[in-house]
Amino acid sequence: MSLSRPDRDAALSPGRRQPAEDAAGEGRGRAIAEAAGLPREAPGDRTGDATGPVLIGQAAHPLPPMPQGALDILAPMHLVLDATGHVIHAGPTMQKLRPDVPMAGQRFLELFELSRPRAVDSMAALLASAGIKLHLRLRDAPRTALKAVLAPLLPDEAGRAGAVVTFSFGISILDGIQTYTLHSGDFAPTDLTIEMLYLIEAKTLAMEASRTLNLRLQGAKIAAEEQAFTDTLTGLKNRRALDHILARLIRTGQDFSLMHLDLDWFKQVNDGHGHAAGDYVLQHVARLMLDETRAGDTVARIGGDEFVLLFHNLTKRARIEEIATRLLVRLEQPVTFEGAVCRISCSMGTTLSSAYDAPRADQMLADADAALYASKHSGRGRHSFHVPPPG
Amino acid sequence: MMHGLINRSLQCFLRDTYGAALWGDVVADADLPVAEFEAMLTYEDALTFRVLDAAEARLAKSRATLLEDLGTYLVSHPHNEGLRRLLRFAGVGYEDFLHSLDELPDRTRLAVSDLDLPQMELRQLSGNRYRITCSAYPPGFAHVLVGILRAMADDYGALVMLDHAGHHQQEEVIEVTLVESAFAEGRAFDLGARAG
């Protein structure tokens, strides 16, 4: 572009047409000059006459025509079209989109495909879309999507007007920058594109740092949970804690009994009244079991509605039977959650450490489980002791 | 409170430059409550200065040298390509970069809203001589800035002379002489090549 000779064929007034220059790019001085005045107003509103510069926004003074090259500075991504819809000048950045083929001389609608507004197939239709946002893409590869806006130039004596179209990459700026290797200097200094690119990179880095922190915190949380001994819903001990305590009891040779307790009809509470009701019932049951056991005993939730109770230093069947009966009576009292009455019961099975020569945790858990299933099979809502095999 | 990004930068500088063992020594000497700083948290100011004290003692370097090396590291180490790129967005030439220092704190806040950098002010003394004044807090920031300015000159391919002209009341002063703005090739800055 001839920025170094800004006054070359500058300031041709709209009236002084030079027909010979029209077809080629030499008429662009006129075209740019005309861009200063937009024939947007209805004829009655015009302050100037039909051929003189028309005022933008009812300005009090007519604007002088712009010199050649002014638009290249102000809007490096622009095209100037003649009345036939052919490009007569491409701004320097616009031309970078097709570095090997001059855009000047090509028909605008053959270069670009409009997706909004649709059905624009003539210069007249293009001019009718003046001032609104145009969505378009280049027809040949790379088919970059662009946004544009068009302003008509002053019409000639025959009433035929060209147009100026300015473009931006819009949200596809990252692709645009990468596809065409553009530089800071390719954008007008007032254009916020570079700031936007800066912001995208800066935010990406900051997000990355936050993500790294989140991942580390998540890892730490998982590790902490894995090491935790507490069931988060009920506050009871969890399976991990149970395994530790059970192992310690066996190792130290203490007498104890192990009760496996499974809620009956709990699934109906969950299905009928929702998981919030189910959670509420579990918390209620947990409190109740803590109430009915001694401070030194262990109450653990080992599954959805499964619990294991360890009665330390207690292997008297009668005493355990008493506890089981009280647990059953209290568990069967209906619980009200948000107006819904929830009814459950429980089945229990217990084994005693004294029943083994050398108690093993897995064996005791399996035996209590078998006793529990005996309770289930004989009608639920009851307690059974494990019966050691004879011999 | 000191932003974690600053502490984290210091940690990465010491680790990347002098090795993980040195960083481990510094953590122990400075009696840090954490083995690593998190970039997106904040820490007591005192921790940062304990790290600096410990690193100075271990490396037998002055505070000024250490901080200037930190500044250079921030721009020139491959781990910090992202930061170098952000600084290069400031402009096409080194002079643009100098003039952008005024808005560096604002630019920084755009990226990390709670990271407050000291205000910097550039004055052109003559054709190629500039004076940068910056707040003396956090203490030593000007030394880091000297390192950044030196590394960015290399990045742009400019030849500069830098002089930390010392304290002036609540401010620190750096004098910059831009000998030649296109002295060497410089490193490429491609707008579209985002740092991974």
Tab-separated table of C-alpha atoms in Angstrom, chain A:
chain	number	residue	atom	x	y	z
A	1	MET	CA	0.000	0.000	0.000
A	2	SER	CA	1.013	3.515	-0.717
A	3	LEU	CA	1.006	4.867	2.794
A	4	SER	CA	4.155	6.752	2.013
A	5	ARG	CA	2.327	8.761	-0.611
A	6	PRO	CA	-0.872	9.567	1.151
A	7	ASP	CA	-1.826	12.432	-1.120
A	8	ARG	CA	-1.365	10.627	-4.415
A	9	ASP	CA	-4.821	10.739	-5.925
A	10	ALA	CA	-6.420	12.079	-2.829
A	11	ALA	CA	-9.538	14.033	-2.372
A	12	LEU	CA	-11.301	13.632	-5.630
A	13	SER	CA	-14.649	15.140	-4.922
A	14	PRO	CA	-17.623	12.911	-5.622
A	15	GLY	CA	-18.685	15.082	-8.551
A	16	ARG	CA	-15.363	14.790	-10.422
A	17	ARG	CA	-15.577	11.238	-11.652
A	18	GLN	CA	-12.912	9.925	-13.928
A	19	PRO	CA	-14.673	7.061	-15.712
A	20	ALA	CA	-11.457	5.546	-17.070
A	21	GLU	CA	-10.249	4.831	-13.558
A	22	ASP	CA	-13.392	3.204	-12.341
A	23	ALA	CA	-12.807	-0.379	-13.304
A	24	ALA	CA	-9.348	-0.722	-11.810
A	25	GLY	CA	-7.975	0.247	-8.419
A	26	GLU	CA	-7.072	3.749	-9.522
A	27	GLY	CA	-10.519	5.016	-8.617
A	28	ARG	CA	-10.046	4.191	-5.014
A	29	GLY	CA	-9.201	7.731	-3.972
A	30	ARG	CA	-12.661	8.730	-4.995
A	31	ALA	CA	-14.141	5.706	-3.332
A	32	ILE	CA	-12.440	6.368	-0.036
A	33	ALA	CA	-13.304	10.012	-0.234
A	34	GLU	CA	-16.898	9.066	-0.641
A	35	ALA	CA	-16.762	6.825	2.372
A	36	ALA	CA	-16.717	9.952	4.470
A	37	GLY	CA	-20.366	10.604	3.731
A	38	LEU	CA	-23.008	7.945	4.023
A	39	PRO	CA	-26.227	8.334	2.041
A	40	ARG	CA	-28.228	6.860	4.873
A	41	GLU	CA	-30.740	9.596	5.552
A	42	ALA	CA	-34.010	9.897	3.733
A	43	PRO	CA	-33.870	12.600	1.018
A	44	GLY	CA	-35.882	15.034	3.116
A	45	ASP	CA	-33.369	14.841	5.949
A	46	ARG	CA	-30.383	15.748	3.857
A	47	THR	CA	-28.565	18.863	4.770
A	48	GLY	CA	-26.374	18.834	1.680
A	49	ASP	CA	-27.486	18.521	-1.915
A	50	ALA	CA	-27.638	15.228	-3.779
A	51	THR	CA	-24.056	15.339	-5.063
A	52	GLY	CA	-22.293	17.093	-2.189
A	53	PRO	CA	-20.910	15.310	0.874
A	54	VAL	CA	-23.704	13.987	3.039
A	55	LEU	CA	-23.442	14.524	6.738
A	56	ILE	CA	-23.082	11.756	9.257
A	57	GLY	CA	-25.518	11.973	12.106
A	58	GLN	CA	-26.738	15.414	11.105
A	59	ALA	CA	-23.294	16.970	11.686
A	60	ALA	CA	-23.260	20.705	11.302
A	61	HIS	CA	-20.227	20.807	9.007
A	62	PRO	CA	-19.594	18.723	5.917
A	63	LEU	CA	-16.611	16.394	6.405
A	64	PRO	CA	-13.695	16.815	4.005
A	65	PRO	CA	-12.876	13.785	1.851
A	66	MET	CA	-10.308	11.377	3.274
A	67	PRO	CA	-6.882	11.044	1.686
A	68	GLN	CA	-5.772	7.845	0.004
A	69	GLY	CA	-4.517	5.373	2.587
A	70	ALA	CA	-6.478	6.750	5.510
A	71	LEU	CA	-8.635	3.642	5.722
A	72	ASP	CA	-5.521	1.440	5.572
A	73	ILE	CA	-4.441	3.075	8.819
A	74	LEU	CA	-7.821	3.178	10.526
A	75	ALA	CA	-9.159	-0.203	9.420
A	76	PRO	CA	-6.429	-2.415	7.931
A	77	MET	CA	-9.005	-5.144	7.406
A	78	HIS	CA	-11.268	-3.476	4.877
A	79	LEU	CA	-12.319	-3.775	1.248
A	80	VAL	CA	-13.591	-1.039	-1.010
A	81	LEU	CA	-16.182	-2.208	-3.565
A	82	ASP	CA	-17.272	-0.486	-6.733
A	83	ALA	CA	-20.867	-0.222	-7.869
A	84	THR	CA	-20.643	-3.562	-9.672
A	85	GLY	CA	-19.645	-5.334	-6.446
A	86	HIS	CA	-16.001	-5.785	-7.424
A	87	VAL	CA	-13.158	-5.173	-4.994
A	88	ILE	CA	-11.209	-2.091	-6.014
A	89	HIS	CA	-8.983	-1.936	-2.968
A	90	ALA	CA	-8.018	-4.284	-0.118
A	91	GLY	CA	-6.631	-3.031	3.186
A	92	PRO	CA	-3.141	-4.391	3.968
A	93	THR	CA	-4.243	-6.909	6.619
A	94	MET	CA	-7.218	-7.997	4.525
A	95	GLN	CA	-4.900	-8.786	1.624
A	96	LYS	CA	-2.787	-10.951	3.988
A	97	LEU	CA	-5.666	-13.403	4.090
A	98	ARG	CA	-4.927	-14.237	0.451
A	99	PRO	CA	-1.271	-13.256	0.051
A	100	ASP	CA	-0.852	-14.838	-3.390
A	101	VAL	CA	-3.929	-13.504	-5.172
A	102	PRO	CA	-4.779	-9.799	-5.248
A	103	MET	CA	-8.290	-9.290	-3.932
A	104	ALA	CA	-8.666	-6.164	-6.049
A	105	GLY	CA	-10.462	-7.012	-9.264
A	106	GLN	CA	-12.416	-9.952	-7.818
A	107	ARG	CA	-16.142	-9.950	-7.268
A	108	PHE	CA	-16.950	-9.645	-3.561
A	109	LEU	CA	-19.645	-12.324	-3.582
A	110	GLU	CA	-17.314	-14.725	-5.382
A	111	LEU	CA	-14.689	-14.205	-2.676
A	112	PHE	CA	-17.093	-14.550	0.232
A	113	GLU	CA	-20.104	-16.608	1.146
A	114	LEU	CA	-22.594	-14.889	3.437
A	115	SER	CA	-24.242	-17.003	6.096
A	116	ARG	CA	-26.157	-14.092	7.599
A	117	PRO	CA	-28.048	-12.405	6.111
A	118	ARG	CA	-28.709	-15.164	3.581
A	119	ALA	CA	-29.797	-14.788	-0.015
A	120	VAL	CA	-27.458	-11.903	-0.726
A	121	ASP	CA	-26.619	-12.429	-4.399
A	122	SER	CA	-26.223	-8.951	-5.805
A	123	MET	CA	-24.594	-5.607	-5.066
A	124	ALA	CA	-28.060	-4.180	-4.477
A	125	ALA	CA	-28.757	-6.792	-1.807
A	126	LEU	CA	-25.347	-6.117	-0.235
A	127	LEU	CA	-26.053	-2.398	-0.081
A	128	ALA	CA	-29.392	-3.140	1.531
A	129	SER	CA	-27.548	-4.861	4.375
A	130	ALA	CA	-25.589	-1.709	5.206
A	131	GLY	CA	-24.899	-1.199	8.899
A	132	ILE	CA	-25.841	-4.665	10.126
A	133	LYS	CA	-23.446	-7.392	11.211
A	134	LEU	CA	-22.499	-9.665	8.322
A	135	HIS	CA	-21.414	-13.241	8.971
A	136	LEU	CA	-19.329	-14.572	6.125
A	137	ARG	CA	-16.495	-16.862	5.201
A	138	LEU	CA	-13.993	-17.039	2.412
A	139	ARG	CA	-15.177	-19.412	-0.294
A	140	ASP	CA	-11.836	-21.157	-0.918
A	141	ALA	CA	-9.615	-22.742	1.727
A	142	PRO	CA	-8.773	-21.788	4.377
A	143	ARG	CA	-12.452	-20.960	4.788
A	144	THR	CA	-11.981	-18.519	7.647
A	145	ALA	CA	-15.147	-17.168	9.264
A	146	LEU	CA	-15.279	-13.388	9.498
A	147	LYS	CA	-17.570	-10.678	10.767
A	148	ALA	CA	-18.063	-7.568	8.712
A	149	VAL	CA	-20.043	-4.396	8.383
A	150	LEU	CA	-20.708	-2.488	5.177
A	151	ALA	CA	-21.260	1.200	4.527
A	152	PRO	CA	-22.313	2.462	1.096
A	153	LEU	CA	-20.306	5.135	-0.680
A	154	LEU	CA	-21.922	8.144	-2.288
A	155	PRO	CA	-23.775	7.231	-5.475
A	156	ASP	CA	-22.532	8.519	-8.826
A	157	GLU	CA	-24.643	10.560	-11.247
A	158	ALA	CA	-26.281	7.371	-12.432
A	159	GLY	CA	-27.253	6.626	-8.821
A	160	ARG	CA	-24.888	3.646	-8.567
A	161	ALA	CA	-23.014	3.300	-5.248
A	162	GLY	CA	-19.980	1.309	-4.175
A	163	ALA	CA	-19.281	0.387	-0.563
A	164	VAL	CA	-16.642	0.047	2.140
A	165	VAL	CA	-16.634	-3.187	4.141
A	166	THR	CA	-14.608	-3.579	7.327
A	167	PHE	CA	-13.855	-7.011	8.784
A	168	SER	CA	-12.820	-8.670	11.984
A	169	PHE	CA	-12.111	-12.237	13.007
A	170	GLY	CA	-14.543	-11.986	15.887
A	171	ILE	CA	-14.363	-14.985	18.137
A	172	SER	CA	-12.352	-16.997	15.588
A	173	ILE	CA	-9.383	-14.705	16.208
A	174	LEU	CA	-7.109	-17.488	17.520
A	175	ASP	CA	-7.584	-19.551	14.362
A	176	GLY	CA	-7.157	-16.440	12.245
A	177	ILE	CA	-3.893	-15.470	13.906
A	178	GLN	CA	-2.517	-18.971	13.503
A	179	THR	CA	-3.690	-19.472	9.928
A	180	TYR	CA	-2.314	-16.204	8.593
A	181	THR	CA	0.628	-15.512	10.947
A	182	LEU	CA	-0.470	-11.983	11.698
A	183	HIS	CA	1.479	-9.588	13.901
A	184	SER	CA	0.690	-6.704	16.213
A	185	GLY	CA	1.314	-4.278	13.383
A	186	ASP	CA	-1.452	-5.855	11.342
A	187	PHE	CA	-4.075	-4.426	13.653
A	188	ALA	CA	-4.996	-0.808	14.203
A	189	PRO	CA	-3.482	0.502	17.447
A	190	THR	CA	-7.004	1.099	18.790
A	191	ASP	CA	-8.068	-2.449	17.929
A	192	LEU	CA	-8.398	-4.551	21.090
A	193	THR	CA	-7.399	-7.767	19.302
A	194	ILE	CA	-3.909	-7.850	20.801
A	195	GLU	CA	-5.306	-7.164	24.276
A	196	MET	CA	-7.779	-9.975	23.738
A	197	LEU	CA	-5.013	-12.386	22.729
A	198	TYR	CA	-3.042	-11.298	25.789
A	199	LEU	CA	-6.065	-11.898	27.966
A	200	ILE	CA	-6.728	-15.345	26.496
A	201	GLU	CA	-3.145	-16.426	27.181
A	202	ALA	CA	-3.024	-14.849	30.609
A	203	LYS	CA	-6.308	-16.429	31.653
A	204	THR	CA	-5.237	-19.793	30.262
A	205	LEU	CA	-2.066	-19.671	32.358
A	206	ALA	CA	-3.958	-18.581	35.454
A	207	MET	CA	-6.584	-21.286	34.946
A	208	GLU	CA	-3.829	-23.841	34.492
A	209	ALA	CA	-2.290	-22.789	37.804
A	210	SER	CA	-5.682	-23.040	39.507
A	211	ARG	CA	-6.330	-26.411	37.949
A	212	THR	CA	-2.982	-27.703	39.163
A	213	LEU	CA	-3.846	-26.557	42.665
A	214	ASN	CA	-7.305	-28.124	42.467
A	215	LEU	CA	-5.878	-31.431	41.296
A	216	ARG	CA	-3.370	-31.428	44.145
A	217	LEU	CA	-6.074	-30.559	46.663
A	218	GLN	CA	-8.328	-33.259	45.263
A	219	GLY	CA	-5.506	-35.769	45.541
A	220	ALA	CA	-4.924	-34.710	49.134
A	221	LYS	CA	-8.649	-35.010	49.871
A	222	ILE	CA	-8.828	-38.514	48.436
A	223	ALA	CA	-5.750	-39.515	50.419
A	224	ALA	CA	-7.283	-38.058	53.570
A	225	GLU	CA	-10.545	-39.891	52.953
A	226	GLU	CA	-8.715	-43.126	52.382
A	227	GLN	CA	-6.995	-42.689	55.710
A	228	ALA	CA	-10.189	-41.667	57.484
A	229	PHE	CA	-11.876	-43.930	60.015
A	230	THR	CA	-15.236	-42.206	60.033
A	231	ASP	CA	-18.299	-42.778	57.915
A	232	THR	CA	-19.161	-39.277	56.738
A	233	LEU	CA	-22.945	-39.737	56.656
A	234	THR	CA	-23.498	-41.213	60.115
A	235	GLY	CA	-20.350	-40.316	62.014
A	236	LEU	CA	-19.959	-43.993	62.915
A	237	LYS	CA	-16.720	-45.902	62.359
A	238	ASN	CA	-16.173	-47.118	58.793
A	239	ARG	CA	-15.004	-50.439	57.424
A	240	ARG	CA	-11.334	-49.425	57.657
A	241	ALA	CA	-11.709	-48.541	61.312
A	242	LEU	CA	-13.565	-51.781	62.007
A	243	ASP	CA	-10.766	-53.845	60.456
A	244	HIS	CA	-8.192	-52.074	62.644
A	245	ILE	CA	-10.166	-52.494	65.858
A	246	LEU	CA	-11.059	-56.093	65.113
A	247	ALA	CA	-7.439	-56.923	64.410
A	248	ARG	CA	-6.378	-55.266	67.657
A	249	LEU	CA	-8.993	-57.136	69.723
A	250	ILE	CA	-7.855	-60.449	68.261
A	251	ARG	CA	-4.187	-59.598	68.664
A	252	THR	CA	-4.592	-58.667	72.325
A	253	GLY	CA	-6.677	-61.764	72.994
A	254	GLN	CA	-9.701	-59.924	74.428
A	255	ASP	CA	-13.108	-61.493	74.636
A	256	PHE	CA	-15.727	-59.786	72.534
A	257	SER	CA	-18.765	-60.491	70.446
A	258	LEU	CA	-19.355	-59.411	66.884
A	259	MET	CA	-22.868	-58.559	65.739
A	260	HIS	CA	-23.735	-58.092	62.084
A	261	LEU	CA	-26.886	-55.965	61.681
A	262	ASP	CA	-28.753	-55.418	58.437
A	263	LEU	CA	-31.771	-53.094	58.088
A	264	ASP	CA	-35.004	-54.585	56.774
A	265	TRP	CA	-37.356	-52.604	54.506
A	266	PHE	CA	-34.752	-49.849	54.121
A	267	LYS	CA	-34.890	-50.101	50.332
A	268	GLN	CA	-38.607	-49.288	50.533
A	269	VAL	CA	-37.802	-46.092	52.458
A	270	ASN	CA	-35.280	-45.030	49.825
A	271	ASP	CA	-37.541	-45.910	46.904
A	272	GLY	CA	-40.742	-44.563	48.446
A	273	HIS	CA	-39.554	-41.377	50.126
A	274	GLY	CA	-36.270	-40.577	48.423
A	275	HIS	CA	-32.615	-40.699	49.396
A	276	ALA	CA	-32.910	-37.748	51.769
A	277	ALA	CA	-35.376	-39.806	53.827
A	278	GLY	CA	-33.039	-42.805	53.572
A	279	ASP	CA	-30.089	-40.738	54.802
A	280	TYR	CA	-32.193	-39.375	57.641
A	281	VAL	CA	-33.177	-42.896	58.717
A	282	LEU	CA	-29.537	-44.032	58.617
A	283	GLN	CA	-28.520	-41.121	60.849
A	284	HIS	CA	-31.389	-41.884	63.207
A	285	VAL	CA	-30.404	-45.563	63.360
A	286	ALA	CA	-26.784	-44.614	64.003
A	287	ARG	CA	-27.725	-42.445	67.017
A	288	LEU	CA	-29.917	-45.182	68.346
A	289	MET	CA	-27.200	-47.820	68.111
A	290	LEU	CA	-24.759	-45.544	69.912
A	291	ASP	CA	-27.410	-45.046	72.629
A	292	GLU	CA	-27.900	-48.761	73.102
A	293	THR	CA	-24.217	-49.668	73.293
A	294	ARG	CA	-21.552	-48.800	75.823
A	295	ALA	CA	-18.945	-46.115	75.313
A	296	GLY	CA	-16.168	-48.670	74.789
A	297	ASP	CA	-18.067	-50.664	72.174
A	298	THR	CA	-17.599	-50.199	68.443
A	299	VAL	CA	-20.385	-49.364	66.007
A	300	ALA	CA	-19.376	-49.343	62.338
A	301	ARG	CA	-21.295	-48.809	59.125
A	302	ILE	CA	-19.772	-51.174	56.591
A	303	GLY	CA	-22.220	-50.866	53.708
A	304	GLY	CA	-25.380	-49.033	52.590
A	305	ASP	CA	-27.593	-50.396	55.367
A	306	GLU	CA	-25.190	-52.854	57.022
A	307	PHE	CA	-23.588	-52.353	60.384
A	308	VAL	CA	-21.178	-54.268	62.591
A	309	LEU	CA	-21.184	-53.859	66.371
A	310	LEU	CA	-18.334	-55.061	68.555
A	311	PHE	CA	-19.142	-55.581	72.222
A	312	HIS	CA	-15.827	-55.437	74.003
A	313	ASN	CA	-15.330	-57.810	76.954
A	314	LEU	CA	-18.812	-59.192	76.530
A	315	THR	CA	-19.640	-62.768	75.517
A	316	LYS	CA	-22.724	-63.428	77.696
A	317	ARG	CA	-25.473	-64.601	75.373
A	318	ALA	CA	-28.302	-63.378	77.604
A	319	ARG	CA	-26.851	-59.882	77.818
A	320	ILE	CA	-26.351	-59.733	74.035
A	321	GLU	CA	-29.867	-61.006	73.464
A	322	GLU	CA	-31.129	-58.154	75.664
A	323	ILE	CA	-29.243	-55.578	73.641
A	324	ALA	CA	-30.522	-57.107	70.404
A	325	THR	CA	-34.109	-56.989	71.617
A	326	ARG	CA	-33.844	-53.344	72.687
A	327	LEU	CA	-32.232	-52.419	69.372
A	328	LEU	CA	-35.033	-54.169	67.503
A	329	VAL	CA	-37.799	-52.500	69.541
A	330	ARG	CA	-36.370	-49.038	69.069
A	331	LEU	CA	-35.535	-49.540	65.384
A	332	GLU	CA	-39.076	-50.620	64.642
A	333	GLN	CA	-40.530	-47.386	66.036
A	334	PRO	CA	-41.579	-45.357	62.965
A	335	VAL	CA	-39.478	-42.343	62.030
A	336	THR	CA	-41.101	-39.256	60.503
A	337	PHE	CA	-39.181	-37.380	57.845
A	338	GLU	CA	-40.842	-34.322	56.295
A	339	GLY	CA	-44.279	-35.722	56.913
A	340	ALA	CA	-43.444	-39.193	55.601
A	341	VAL	CA	-43.615	-42.080	58.088
A	342	CYS	CA	-40.706	-44.467	57.543
A	343	ARG	CA	-40.910	-47.949	58.967
A	344	ILE	CA	-37.936	-50.292	59.118
A	345	SER	CA	-36.766	-53.267	61.086
A	346	CYS	CA	-33.515	-55.189	61.307
A	347	SER	CA	-32.045	-58.656	61.237
A	348	MET	CA	-29.014	-59.504	63.347
A	349	GLY	CA	-26.477	-62.290	63.667
A	350	THR	CA	-23.815	-62.550	66.352
A	351	THR	CA	-20.761	-64.654	66.935
A	352	LEU	CA	-18.610	-64.799	70.075
A	353	SER	CA	-14.830	-64.752	70.189
A	354	SER	CA	-15.010	-67.412	72.887
A	355	ALA	CA	-16.398	-69.839	70.285
A	356	TYR	CA	-12.994	-70.053	68.592
A	357	ASP	CA	-9.661	-71.483	69.653
A	358	ALA	CA	-7.916	-68.882	67.548
A	359	PRO	CA	-10.405	-66.309	66.307
A	360	ARG	CA	-9.812	-64.830	62.852
A	361	ALA	CA	-11.441	-61.619	61.672
A	362	ASP	CA	-12.616	-62.936	58.306
A	363	GLN	CA	-13.981	-66.113	59.903
A	364	MET	CA	-15.883	-64.188	62.586
A	365	LEU	CA	-17.344	-61.770	60.033
A	366	ALA	CA	-18.454	-64.670	57.835
A	367	ASP	CA	-20.014	-66.508	60.797
A	368	ALA	CA	-21.913	-63.431	61.999
A	369	ASP	CA	-23.067	-62.933	58.430
A	370	ALA	CA	-24.323	-66.535	58.261
A	371	ALA	CA	-26.238	-66.013	61.552
A	372	LEU	CA	-27.696	-62.794	60.131
A	373	TYR	CA	-28.976	-64.688	57.104
A	374	ALA	CA	-30.483	-67.289	59.365
A	375	SER	CA	-32.447	-64.424	60.960
A	376	LYS	CA	-33.511	-63.172	57.536
A	377	HIS	CA	-34.652	-66.615	56.459
A	378	SER	CA	-36.695	-67.200	59.558
A	379	GLY	CA	-38.767	-64.091	58.916
A	380	ARG	CA	-36.625	-60.980	59.564
A	381	GLY	CA	-36.885	-58.663	62.522
A	382	ARG	CA	-34.976	-61.021	64.798
A	383	HIS	CA	-31.572	-61.988	66.181
A	384	SER	CA	-29.631	-65.285	65.905
A	385	PHE	CA	-26.362	-66.555	67.299
A	386	HIS	CA	-23.865	-68.327	65.183
A	387	VAL	CA	-23.957	-72.044	65.894
A	388	PRO	CA	-20.451	-73.500	65.822
A	389	PRO	CA	-20.188	-76.786	63.951
A	390	PRO	CA	-20.150	-79.725	66.336
A	391	GLY	CA	-16.794	-81.079	67.344
